[in-house]
GROMACS .gro file of N, CA and C in nm:
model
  453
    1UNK      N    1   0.436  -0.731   1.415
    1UNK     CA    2   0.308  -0.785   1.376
    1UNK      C    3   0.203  -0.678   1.394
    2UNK      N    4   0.115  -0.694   1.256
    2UNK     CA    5  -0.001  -0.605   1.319
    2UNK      C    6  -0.122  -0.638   1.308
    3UNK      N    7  -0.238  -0.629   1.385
    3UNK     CA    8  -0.350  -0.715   1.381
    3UNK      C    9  -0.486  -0.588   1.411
    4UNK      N   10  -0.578  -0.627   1.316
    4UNK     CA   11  -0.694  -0.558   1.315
    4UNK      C   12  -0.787  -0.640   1.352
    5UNK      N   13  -0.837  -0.616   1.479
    5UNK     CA   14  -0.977  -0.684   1.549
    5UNK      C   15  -1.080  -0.665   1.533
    6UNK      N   16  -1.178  -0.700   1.489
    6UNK     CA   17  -1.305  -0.657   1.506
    6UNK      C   18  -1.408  -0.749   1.583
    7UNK      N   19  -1.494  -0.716   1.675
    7UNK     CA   20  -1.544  -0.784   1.756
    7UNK      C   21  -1.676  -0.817   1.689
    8UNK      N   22  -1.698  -0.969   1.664
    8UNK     CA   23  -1.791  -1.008   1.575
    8UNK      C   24  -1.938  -1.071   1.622
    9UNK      N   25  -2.053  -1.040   1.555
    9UNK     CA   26  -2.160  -1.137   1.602
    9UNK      C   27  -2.173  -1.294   1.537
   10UNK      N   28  -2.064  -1.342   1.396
   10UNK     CA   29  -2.040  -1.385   1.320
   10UNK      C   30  -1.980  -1.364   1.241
   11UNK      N   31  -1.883  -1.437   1.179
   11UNK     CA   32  -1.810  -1.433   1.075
   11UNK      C   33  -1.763  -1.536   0.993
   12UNK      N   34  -1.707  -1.533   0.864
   12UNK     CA   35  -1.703  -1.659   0.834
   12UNK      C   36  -1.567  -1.635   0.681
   13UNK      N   37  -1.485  -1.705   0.639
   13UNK     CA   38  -1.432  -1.701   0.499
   13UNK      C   39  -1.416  -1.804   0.445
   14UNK      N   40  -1.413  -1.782   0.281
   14UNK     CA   41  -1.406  -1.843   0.189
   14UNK      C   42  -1.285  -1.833   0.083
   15UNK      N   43  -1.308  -1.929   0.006
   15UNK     CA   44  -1.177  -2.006  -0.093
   15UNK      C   45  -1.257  -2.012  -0.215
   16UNK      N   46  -1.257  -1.987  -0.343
   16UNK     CA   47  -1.327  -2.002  -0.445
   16UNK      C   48  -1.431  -2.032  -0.401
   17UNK      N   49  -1.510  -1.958  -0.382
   17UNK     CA   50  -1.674  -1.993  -0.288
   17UNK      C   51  -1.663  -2.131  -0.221
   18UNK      N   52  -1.608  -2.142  -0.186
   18UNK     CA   53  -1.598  -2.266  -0.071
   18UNK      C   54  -1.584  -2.195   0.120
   19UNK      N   55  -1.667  -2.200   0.167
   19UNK     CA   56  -1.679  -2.172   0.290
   19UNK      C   57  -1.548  -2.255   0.409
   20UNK      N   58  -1.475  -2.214   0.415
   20UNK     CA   59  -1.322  -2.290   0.527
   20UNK      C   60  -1.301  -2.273   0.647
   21UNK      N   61  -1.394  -2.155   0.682
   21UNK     CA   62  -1.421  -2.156   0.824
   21UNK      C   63  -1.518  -2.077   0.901
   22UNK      N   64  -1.576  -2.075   0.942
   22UNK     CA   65  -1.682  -1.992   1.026
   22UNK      C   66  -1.743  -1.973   1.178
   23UNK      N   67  -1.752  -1.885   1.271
   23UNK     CA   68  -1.742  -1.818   1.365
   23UNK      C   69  -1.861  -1.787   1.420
   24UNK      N   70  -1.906  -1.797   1.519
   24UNK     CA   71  -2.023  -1.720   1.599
   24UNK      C   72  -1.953  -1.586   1.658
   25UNK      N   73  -2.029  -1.573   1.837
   25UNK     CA   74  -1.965  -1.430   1.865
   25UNK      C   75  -1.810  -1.473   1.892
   26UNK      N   76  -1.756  -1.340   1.862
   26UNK     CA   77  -1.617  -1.344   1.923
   26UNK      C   78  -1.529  -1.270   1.818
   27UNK      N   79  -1.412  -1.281   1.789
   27UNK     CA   80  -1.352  -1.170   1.726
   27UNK      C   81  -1.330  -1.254   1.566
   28UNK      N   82  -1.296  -1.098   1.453
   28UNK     CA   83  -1.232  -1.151   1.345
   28UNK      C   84  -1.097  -1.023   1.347
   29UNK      N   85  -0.999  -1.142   1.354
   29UNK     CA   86  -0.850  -1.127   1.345
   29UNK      C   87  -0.747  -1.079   1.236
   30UNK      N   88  -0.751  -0.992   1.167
   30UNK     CA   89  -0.671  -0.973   1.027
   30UNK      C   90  -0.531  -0.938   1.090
   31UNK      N   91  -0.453  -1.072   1.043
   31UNK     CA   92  -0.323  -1.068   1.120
   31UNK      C   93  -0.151  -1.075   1.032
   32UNK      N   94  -0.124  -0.973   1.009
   32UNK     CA   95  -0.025  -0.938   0.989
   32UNK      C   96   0.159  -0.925   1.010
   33UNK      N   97   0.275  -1.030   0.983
   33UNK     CA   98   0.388  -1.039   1.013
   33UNK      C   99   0.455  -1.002   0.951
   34UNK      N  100   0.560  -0.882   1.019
   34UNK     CA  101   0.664  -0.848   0.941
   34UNK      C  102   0.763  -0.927   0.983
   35UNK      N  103   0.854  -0.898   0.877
   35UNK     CA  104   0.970  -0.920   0.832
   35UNK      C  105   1.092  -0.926   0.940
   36UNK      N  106   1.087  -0.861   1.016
   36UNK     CA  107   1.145  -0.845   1.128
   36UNK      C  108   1.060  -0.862   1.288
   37UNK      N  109   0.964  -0.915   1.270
   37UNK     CA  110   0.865  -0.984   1.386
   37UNK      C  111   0.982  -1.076   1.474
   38UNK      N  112   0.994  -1.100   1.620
   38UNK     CA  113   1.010  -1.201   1.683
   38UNK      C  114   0.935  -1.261   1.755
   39UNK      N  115   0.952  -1.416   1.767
   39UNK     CA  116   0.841  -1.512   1.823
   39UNK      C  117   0.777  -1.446   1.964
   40UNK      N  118   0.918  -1.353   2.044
   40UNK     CA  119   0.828  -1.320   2.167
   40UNK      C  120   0.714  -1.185   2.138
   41UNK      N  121   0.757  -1.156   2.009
   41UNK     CA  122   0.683  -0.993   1.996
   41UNK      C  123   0.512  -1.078   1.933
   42UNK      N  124   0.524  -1.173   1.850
   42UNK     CA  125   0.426  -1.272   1.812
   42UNK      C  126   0.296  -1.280   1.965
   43UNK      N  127   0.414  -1.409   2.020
   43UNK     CA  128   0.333  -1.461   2.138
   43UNK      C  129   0.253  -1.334   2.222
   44UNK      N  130   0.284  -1.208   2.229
   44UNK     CA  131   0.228  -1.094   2.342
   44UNK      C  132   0.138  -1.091   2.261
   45UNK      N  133   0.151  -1.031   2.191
   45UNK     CA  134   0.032  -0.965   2.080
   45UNK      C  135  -0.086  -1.098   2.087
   46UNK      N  136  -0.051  -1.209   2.060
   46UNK     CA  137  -0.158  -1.317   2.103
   46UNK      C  138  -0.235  -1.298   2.246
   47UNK      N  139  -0.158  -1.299   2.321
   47UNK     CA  140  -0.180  -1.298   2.428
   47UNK      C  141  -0.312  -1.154   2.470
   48UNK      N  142  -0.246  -1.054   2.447
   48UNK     CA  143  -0.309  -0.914   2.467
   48UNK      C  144  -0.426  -0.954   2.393
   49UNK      N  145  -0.442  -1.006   2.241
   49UNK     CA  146  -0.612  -1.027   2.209
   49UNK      C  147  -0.686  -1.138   2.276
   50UNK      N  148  -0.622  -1.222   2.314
   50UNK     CA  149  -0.700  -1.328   2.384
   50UNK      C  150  -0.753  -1.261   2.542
   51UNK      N  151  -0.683  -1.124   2.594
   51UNK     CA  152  -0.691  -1.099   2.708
   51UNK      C  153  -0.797  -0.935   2.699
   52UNK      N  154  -0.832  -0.902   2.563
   52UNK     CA  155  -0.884  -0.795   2.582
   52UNK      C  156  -1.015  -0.737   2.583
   53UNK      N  157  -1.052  -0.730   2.670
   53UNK     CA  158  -1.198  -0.658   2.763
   53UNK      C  159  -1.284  -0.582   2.671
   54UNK      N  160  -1.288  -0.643   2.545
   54UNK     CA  161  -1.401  -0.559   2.499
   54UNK      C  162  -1.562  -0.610   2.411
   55UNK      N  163  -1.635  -0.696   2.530
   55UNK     CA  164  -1.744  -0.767   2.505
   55UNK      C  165  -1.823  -0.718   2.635
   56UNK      N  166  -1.961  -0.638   2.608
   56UNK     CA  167  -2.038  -0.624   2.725
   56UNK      C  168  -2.052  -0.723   2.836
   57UNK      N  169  -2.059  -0.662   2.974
   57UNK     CA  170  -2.110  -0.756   3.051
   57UNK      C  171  -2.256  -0.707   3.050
   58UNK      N  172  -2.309  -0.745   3.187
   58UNK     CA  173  -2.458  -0.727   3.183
   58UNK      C  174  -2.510  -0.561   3.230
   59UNK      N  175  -2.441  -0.469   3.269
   59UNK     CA  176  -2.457  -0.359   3.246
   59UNK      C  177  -2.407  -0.297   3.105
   60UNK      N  178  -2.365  -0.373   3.034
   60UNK     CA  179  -2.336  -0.272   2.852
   60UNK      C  180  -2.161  -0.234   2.913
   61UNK      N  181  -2.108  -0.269   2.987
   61UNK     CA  182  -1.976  -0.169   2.979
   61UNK      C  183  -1.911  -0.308   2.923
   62UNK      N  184  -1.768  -0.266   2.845
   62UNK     CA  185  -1.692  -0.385   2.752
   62UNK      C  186  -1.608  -0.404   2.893
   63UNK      N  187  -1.622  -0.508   2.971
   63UNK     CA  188  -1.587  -0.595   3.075
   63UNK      C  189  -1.551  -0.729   3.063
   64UNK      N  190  -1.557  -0.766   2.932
   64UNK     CA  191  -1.524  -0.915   2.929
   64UNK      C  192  -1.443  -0.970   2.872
   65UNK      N  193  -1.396  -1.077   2.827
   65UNK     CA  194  -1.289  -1.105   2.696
   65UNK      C  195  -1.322  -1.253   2.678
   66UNK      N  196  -1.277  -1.286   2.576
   66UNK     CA  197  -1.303  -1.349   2.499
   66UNK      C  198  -1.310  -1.537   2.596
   67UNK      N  199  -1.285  -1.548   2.687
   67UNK     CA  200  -1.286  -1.648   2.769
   67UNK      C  201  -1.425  -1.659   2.799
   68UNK      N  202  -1.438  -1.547   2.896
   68UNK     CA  203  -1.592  -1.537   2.962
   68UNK      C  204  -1.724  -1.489   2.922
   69UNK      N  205  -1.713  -1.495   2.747
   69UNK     CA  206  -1.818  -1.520   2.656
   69UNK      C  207  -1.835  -1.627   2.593
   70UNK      N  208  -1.702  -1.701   2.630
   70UNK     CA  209  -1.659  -1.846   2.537
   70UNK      C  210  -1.660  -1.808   2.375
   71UNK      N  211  -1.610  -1.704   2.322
   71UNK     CA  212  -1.645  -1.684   2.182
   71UNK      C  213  -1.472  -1.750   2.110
   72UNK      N  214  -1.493  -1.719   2.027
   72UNK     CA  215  -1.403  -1.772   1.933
   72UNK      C  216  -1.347  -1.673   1.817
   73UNK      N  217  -1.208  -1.708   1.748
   73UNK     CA  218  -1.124  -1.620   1.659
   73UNK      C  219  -1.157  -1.683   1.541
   74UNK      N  220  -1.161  -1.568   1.456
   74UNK     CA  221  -1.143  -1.622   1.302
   74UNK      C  222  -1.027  -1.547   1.217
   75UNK      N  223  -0.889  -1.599   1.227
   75UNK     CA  224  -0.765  -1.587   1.220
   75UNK      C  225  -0.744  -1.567   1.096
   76UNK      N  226  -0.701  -1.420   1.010
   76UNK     CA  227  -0.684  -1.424   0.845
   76UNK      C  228  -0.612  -1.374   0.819
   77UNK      N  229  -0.465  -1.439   0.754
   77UNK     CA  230  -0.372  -1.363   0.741
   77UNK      C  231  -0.363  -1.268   0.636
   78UNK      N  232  -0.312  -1.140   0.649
   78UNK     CA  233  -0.342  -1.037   0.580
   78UNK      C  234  -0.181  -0.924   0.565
   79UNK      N  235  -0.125  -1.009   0.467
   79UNK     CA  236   0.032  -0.918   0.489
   79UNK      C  237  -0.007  -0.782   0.467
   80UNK      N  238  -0.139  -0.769   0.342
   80UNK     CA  239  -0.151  -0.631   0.317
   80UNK      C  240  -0.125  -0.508   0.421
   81UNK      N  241  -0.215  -0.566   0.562
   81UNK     CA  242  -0.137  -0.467   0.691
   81UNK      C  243   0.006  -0.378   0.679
   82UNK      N  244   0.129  -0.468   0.603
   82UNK     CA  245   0.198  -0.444   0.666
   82UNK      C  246   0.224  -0.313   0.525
   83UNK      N  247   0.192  -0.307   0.465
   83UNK     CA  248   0.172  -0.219   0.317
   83UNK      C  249   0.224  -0.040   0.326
   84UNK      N  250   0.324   0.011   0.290
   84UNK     CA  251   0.374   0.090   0.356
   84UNK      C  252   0.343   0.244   0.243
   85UNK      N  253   0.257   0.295   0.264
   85UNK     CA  254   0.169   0.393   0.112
   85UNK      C  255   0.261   0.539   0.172
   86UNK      N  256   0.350   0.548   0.243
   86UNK     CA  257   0.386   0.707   0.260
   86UNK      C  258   0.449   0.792   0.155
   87UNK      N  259   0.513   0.697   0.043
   87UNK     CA  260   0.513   0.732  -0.134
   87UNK      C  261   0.472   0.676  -0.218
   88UNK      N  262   0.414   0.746  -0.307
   88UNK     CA  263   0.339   0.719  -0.404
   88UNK      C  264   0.208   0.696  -0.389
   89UNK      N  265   0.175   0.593  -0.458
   89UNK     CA  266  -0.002   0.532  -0.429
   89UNK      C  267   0.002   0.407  -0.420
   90UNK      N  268   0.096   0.294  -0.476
   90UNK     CA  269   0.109   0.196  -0.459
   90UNK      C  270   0.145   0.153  -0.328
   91UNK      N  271   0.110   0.024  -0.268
   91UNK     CA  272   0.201  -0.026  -0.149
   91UNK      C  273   0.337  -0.068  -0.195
   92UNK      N  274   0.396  -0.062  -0.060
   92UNK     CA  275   0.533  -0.151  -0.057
   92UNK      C  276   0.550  -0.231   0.048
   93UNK      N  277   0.548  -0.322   0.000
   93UNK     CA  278   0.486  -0.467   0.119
   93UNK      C  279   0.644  -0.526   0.161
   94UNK      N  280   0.739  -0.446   0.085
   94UNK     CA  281   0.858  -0.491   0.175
   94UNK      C  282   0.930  -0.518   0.317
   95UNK      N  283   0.840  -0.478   0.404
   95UNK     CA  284   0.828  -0.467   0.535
   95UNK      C  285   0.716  -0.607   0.596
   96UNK      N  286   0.654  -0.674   0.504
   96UNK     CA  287   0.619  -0.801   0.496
   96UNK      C  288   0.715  -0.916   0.549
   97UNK      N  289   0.678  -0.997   0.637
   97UNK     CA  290   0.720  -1.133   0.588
   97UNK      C  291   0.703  -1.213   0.488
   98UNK      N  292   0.818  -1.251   0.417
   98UNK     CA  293   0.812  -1.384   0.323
   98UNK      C  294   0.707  -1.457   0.354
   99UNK      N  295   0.693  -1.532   0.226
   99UNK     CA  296   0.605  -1.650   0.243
   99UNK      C  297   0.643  -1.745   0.349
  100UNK      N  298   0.717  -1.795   0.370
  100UNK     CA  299   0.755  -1.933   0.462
  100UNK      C  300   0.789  -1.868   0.624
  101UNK      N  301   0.844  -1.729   0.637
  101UNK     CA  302   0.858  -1.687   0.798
  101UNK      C  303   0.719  -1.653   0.786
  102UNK      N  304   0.632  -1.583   0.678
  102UNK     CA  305   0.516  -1.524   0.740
  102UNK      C  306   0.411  -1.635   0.813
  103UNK      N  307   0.393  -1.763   0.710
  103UNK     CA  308   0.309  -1.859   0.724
  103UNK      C  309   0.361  -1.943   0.889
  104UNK      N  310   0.507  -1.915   0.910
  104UNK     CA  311   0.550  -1.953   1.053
  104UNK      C  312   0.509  -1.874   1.139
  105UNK      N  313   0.525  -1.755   1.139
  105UNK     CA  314   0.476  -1.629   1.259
  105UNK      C  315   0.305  -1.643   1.227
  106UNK      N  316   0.215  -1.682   1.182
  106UNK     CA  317   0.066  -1.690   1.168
  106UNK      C  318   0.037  -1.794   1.189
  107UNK      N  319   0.100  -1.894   1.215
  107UNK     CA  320   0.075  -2.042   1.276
  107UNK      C  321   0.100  -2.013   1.441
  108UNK      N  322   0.218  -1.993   1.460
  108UNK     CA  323   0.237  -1.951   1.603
  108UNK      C  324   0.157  -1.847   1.679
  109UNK      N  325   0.122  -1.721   1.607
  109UNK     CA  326   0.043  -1.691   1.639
  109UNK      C  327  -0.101  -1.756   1.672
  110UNK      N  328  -0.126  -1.813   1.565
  110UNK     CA  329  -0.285  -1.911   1.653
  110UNK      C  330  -0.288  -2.027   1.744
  111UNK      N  331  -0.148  -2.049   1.718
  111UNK     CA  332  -0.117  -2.137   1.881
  111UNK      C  333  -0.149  -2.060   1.990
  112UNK      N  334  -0.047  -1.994   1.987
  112UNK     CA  335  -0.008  -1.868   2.113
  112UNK      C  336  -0.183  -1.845   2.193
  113UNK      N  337  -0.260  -1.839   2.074
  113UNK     CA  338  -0.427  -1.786   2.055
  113UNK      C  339  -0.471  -1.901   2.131
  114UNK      N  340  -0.451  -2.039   2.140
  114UNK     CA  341  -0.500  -2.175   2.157
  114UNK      C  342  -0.454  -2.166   2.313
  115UNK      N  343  -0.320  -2.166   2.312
  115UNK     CA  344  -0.262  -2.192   2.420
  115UNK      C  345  -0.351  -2.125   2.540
  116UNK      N  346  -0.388  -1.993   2.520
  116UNK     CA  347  -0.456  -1.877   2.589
  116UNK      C  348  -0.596  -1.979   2.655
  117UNK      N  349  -0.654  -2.095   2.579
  117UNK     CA  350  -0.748  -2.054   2.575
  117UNK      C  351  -0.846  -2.071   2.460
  118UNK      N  352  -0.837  -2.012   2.406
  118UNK     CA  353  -0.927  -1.937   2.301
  118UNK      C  354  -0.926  -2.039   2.166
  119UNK      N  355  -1.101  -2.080   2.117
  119UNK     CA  356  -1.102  -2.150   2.002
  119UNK      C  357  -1.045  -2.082   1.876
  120UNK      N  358  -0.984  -2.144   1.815
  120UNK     CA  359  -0.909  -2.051   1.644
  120UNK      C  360  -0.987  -2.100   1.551
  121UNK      N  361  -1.034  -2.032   1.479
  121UNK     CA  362  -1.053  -2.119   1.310
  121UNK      C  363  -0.986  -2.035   1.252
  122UNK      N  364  -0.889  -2.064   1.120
  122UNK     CA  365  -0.851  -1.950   1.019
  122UNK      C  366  -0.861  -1.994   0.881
  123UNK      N  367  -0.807  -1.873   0.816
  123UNK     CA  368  -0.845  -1.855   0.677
  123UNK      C  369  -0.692  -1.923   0.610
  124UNK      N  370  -0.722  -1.893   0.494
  124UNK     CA  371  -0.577  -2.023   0.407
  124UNK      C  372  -0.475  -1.909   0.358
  125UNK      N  373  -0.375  -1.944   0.454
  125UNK     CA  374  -0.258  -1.883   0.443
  125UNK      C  375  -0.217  -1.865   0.235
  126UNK      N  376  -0.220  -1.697   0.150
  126UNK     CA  377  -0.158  -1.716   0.030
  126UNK      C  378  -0.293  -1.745  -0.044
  127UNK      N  379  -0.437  -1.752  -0.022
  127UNK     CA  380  -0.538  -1.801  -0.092
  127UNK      C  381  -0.564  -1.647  -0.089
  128UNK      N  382  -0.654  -1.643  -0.223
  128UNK     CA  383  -0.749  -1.516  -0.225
  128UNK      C  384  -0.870  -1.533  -0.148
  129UNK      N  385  -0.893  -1.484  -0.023
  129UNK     CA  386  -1.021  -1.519   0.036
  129UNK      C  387  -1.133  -1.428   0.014
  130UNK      N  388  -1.244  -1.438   0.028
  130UNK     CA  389  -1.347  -1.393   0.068
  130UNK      C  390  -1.402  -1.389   0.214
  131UNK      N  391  -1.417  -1.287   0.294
  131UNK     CA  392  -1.448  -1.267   0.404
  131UNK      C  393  -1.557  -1.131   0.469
  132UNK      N  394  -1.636  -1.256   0.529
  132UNK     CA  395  -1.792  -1.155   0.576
  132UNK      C  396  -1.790  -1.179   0.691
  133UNK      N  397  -1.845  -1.074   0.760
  133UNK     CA  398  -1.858  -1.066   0.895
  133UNK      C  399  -2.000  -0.988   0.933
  134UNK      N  400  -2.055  -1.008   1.045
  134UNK     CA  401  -2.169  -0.883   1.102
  134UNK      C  402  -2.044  -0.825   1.234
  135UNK      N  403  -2.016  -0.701   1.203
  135UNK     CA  404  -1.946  -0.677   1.292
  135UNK      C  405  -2.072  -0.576   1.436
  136UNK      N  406  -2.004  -0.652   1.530
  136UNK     CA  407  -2.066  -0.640   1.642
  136UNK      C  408  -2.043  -0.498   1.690
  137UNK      N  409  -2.120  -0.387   1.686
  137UNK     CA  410  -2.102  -0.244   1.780
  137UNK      C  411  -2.103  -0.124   1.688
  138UNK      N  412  -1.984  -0.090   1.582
  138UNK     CA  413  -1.880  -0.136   1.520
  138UNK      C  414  -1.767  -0.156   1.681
  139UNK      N  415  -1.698  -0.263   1.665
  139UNK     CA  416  -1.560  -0.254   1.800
  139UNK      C  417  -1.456  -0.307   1.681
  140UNK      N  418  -1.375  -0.193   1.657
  140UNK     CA  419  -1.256  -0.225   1.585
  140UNK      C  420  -1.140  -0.200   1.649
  141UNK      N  421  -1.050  -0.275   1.689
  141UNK     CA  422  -0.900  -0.205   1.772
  141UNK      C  423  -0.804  -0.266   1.657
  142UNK      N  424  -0.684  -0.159   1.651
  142UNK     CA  425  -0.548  -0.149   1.560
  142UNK      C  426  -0.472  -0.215   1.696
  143UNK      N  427  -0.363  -0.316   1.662
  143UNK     CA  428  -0.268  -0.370   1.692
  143UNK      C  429  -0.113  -0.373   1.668
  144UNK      N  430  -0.029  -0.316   1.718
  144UNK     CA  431   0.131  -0.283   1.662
  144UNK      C  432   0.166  -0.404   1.748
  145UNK      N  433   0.236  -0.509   1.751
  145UNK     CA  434   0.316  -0.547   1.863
  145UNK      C  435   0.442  -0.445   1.882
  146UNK      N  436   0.524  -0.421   1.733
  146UNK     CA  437   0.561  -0.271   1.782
  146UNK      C  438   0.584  -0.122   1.932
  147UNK      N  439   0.433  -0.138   1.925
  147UNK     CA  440   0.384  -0.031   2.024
  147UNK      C  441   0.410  -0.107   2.182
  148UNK      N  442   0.414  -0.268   2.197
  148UNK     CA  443   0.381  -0.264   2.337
  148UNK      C  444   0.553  -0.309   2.383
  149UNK      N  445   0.535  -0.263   2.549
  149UNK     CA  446   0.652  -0.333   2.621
  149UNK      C  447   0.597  -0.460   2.665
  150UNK      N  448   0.717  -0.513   2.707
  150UNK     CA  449   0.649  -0.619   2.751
  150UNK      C  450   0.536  -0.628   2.928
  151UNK      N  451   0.462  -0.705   2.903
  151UNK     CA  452   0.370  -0.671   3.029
  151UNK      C  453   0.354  -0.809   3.103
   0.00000   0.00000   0.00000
């Protein structure tokens, strides 16, 4: 799985201009399942964003997470992540999950997100969305579940 965070002052997406969910502070989630994802590699990666320290406290240093601002996720699944450009110019999204494991590993994932804790709203799994944000700082962190052991 791979997930691009951005730490938000607001955010919000849409469905044929129809507004489906929207966000105050707290993060926007572009969340990504491959093909070969497992539920425990899923659940960490939930876990690690619901747990990660990067919202000022009252001296400006990123000390906080997403609990002890009370902010909230805006969850959008985005296979494009998984888009593999090292030939040619086109992607190759074969390293994607299918429709039906992907839409399973992005459900669980915003459990996993819930379970933590943490309010979810998300975007419509397979819809063309529209998505705006004021991103807060800029604070963008890249996500591999890939990359981590377990902790």
């Amino acid at each position: 799985m791979k997930a691009v965070v951005q730490r938000v002052a607001a955010a919000e997406v849409s469905v044929a201009q129809q507004k489906v969910a929207a966000i105050g502070r707290g993060m926007l989630v572009l969340a990504g399942i491959a093909a070969d994802d497992q539920e425990g590699e899923i659940s960490q990666l939930a876990k690690k964003i619901a747990g990660l320290r990067i919202f000022e406290d009252g001296e400006g240093k990123m000390n906080l997470d997403l609990g002890q601002i009370q902010g909230q996720v805006l969850a959008v699944p985005q296979f494009t992540l998984l888009g593999d450009v090292r030939r040619g110019r086109r992607p190759d999204f074969t390293r994607a999950a299918g429709p039906e494991s992907g839409r399973k590993g992005f459900e669980l994932f915003c459990r996993e997100l819930e379970a933590c804790g943490v309010s979810v709203k998300t975007g419509v799994f397979q819809a063309h969305m529209q998505v705006m944000l004021v991103n807060d700082g800029p604070v963008t962190i890249l996500l591999d579940s890939k990359e981590f052991k377990n902790e």
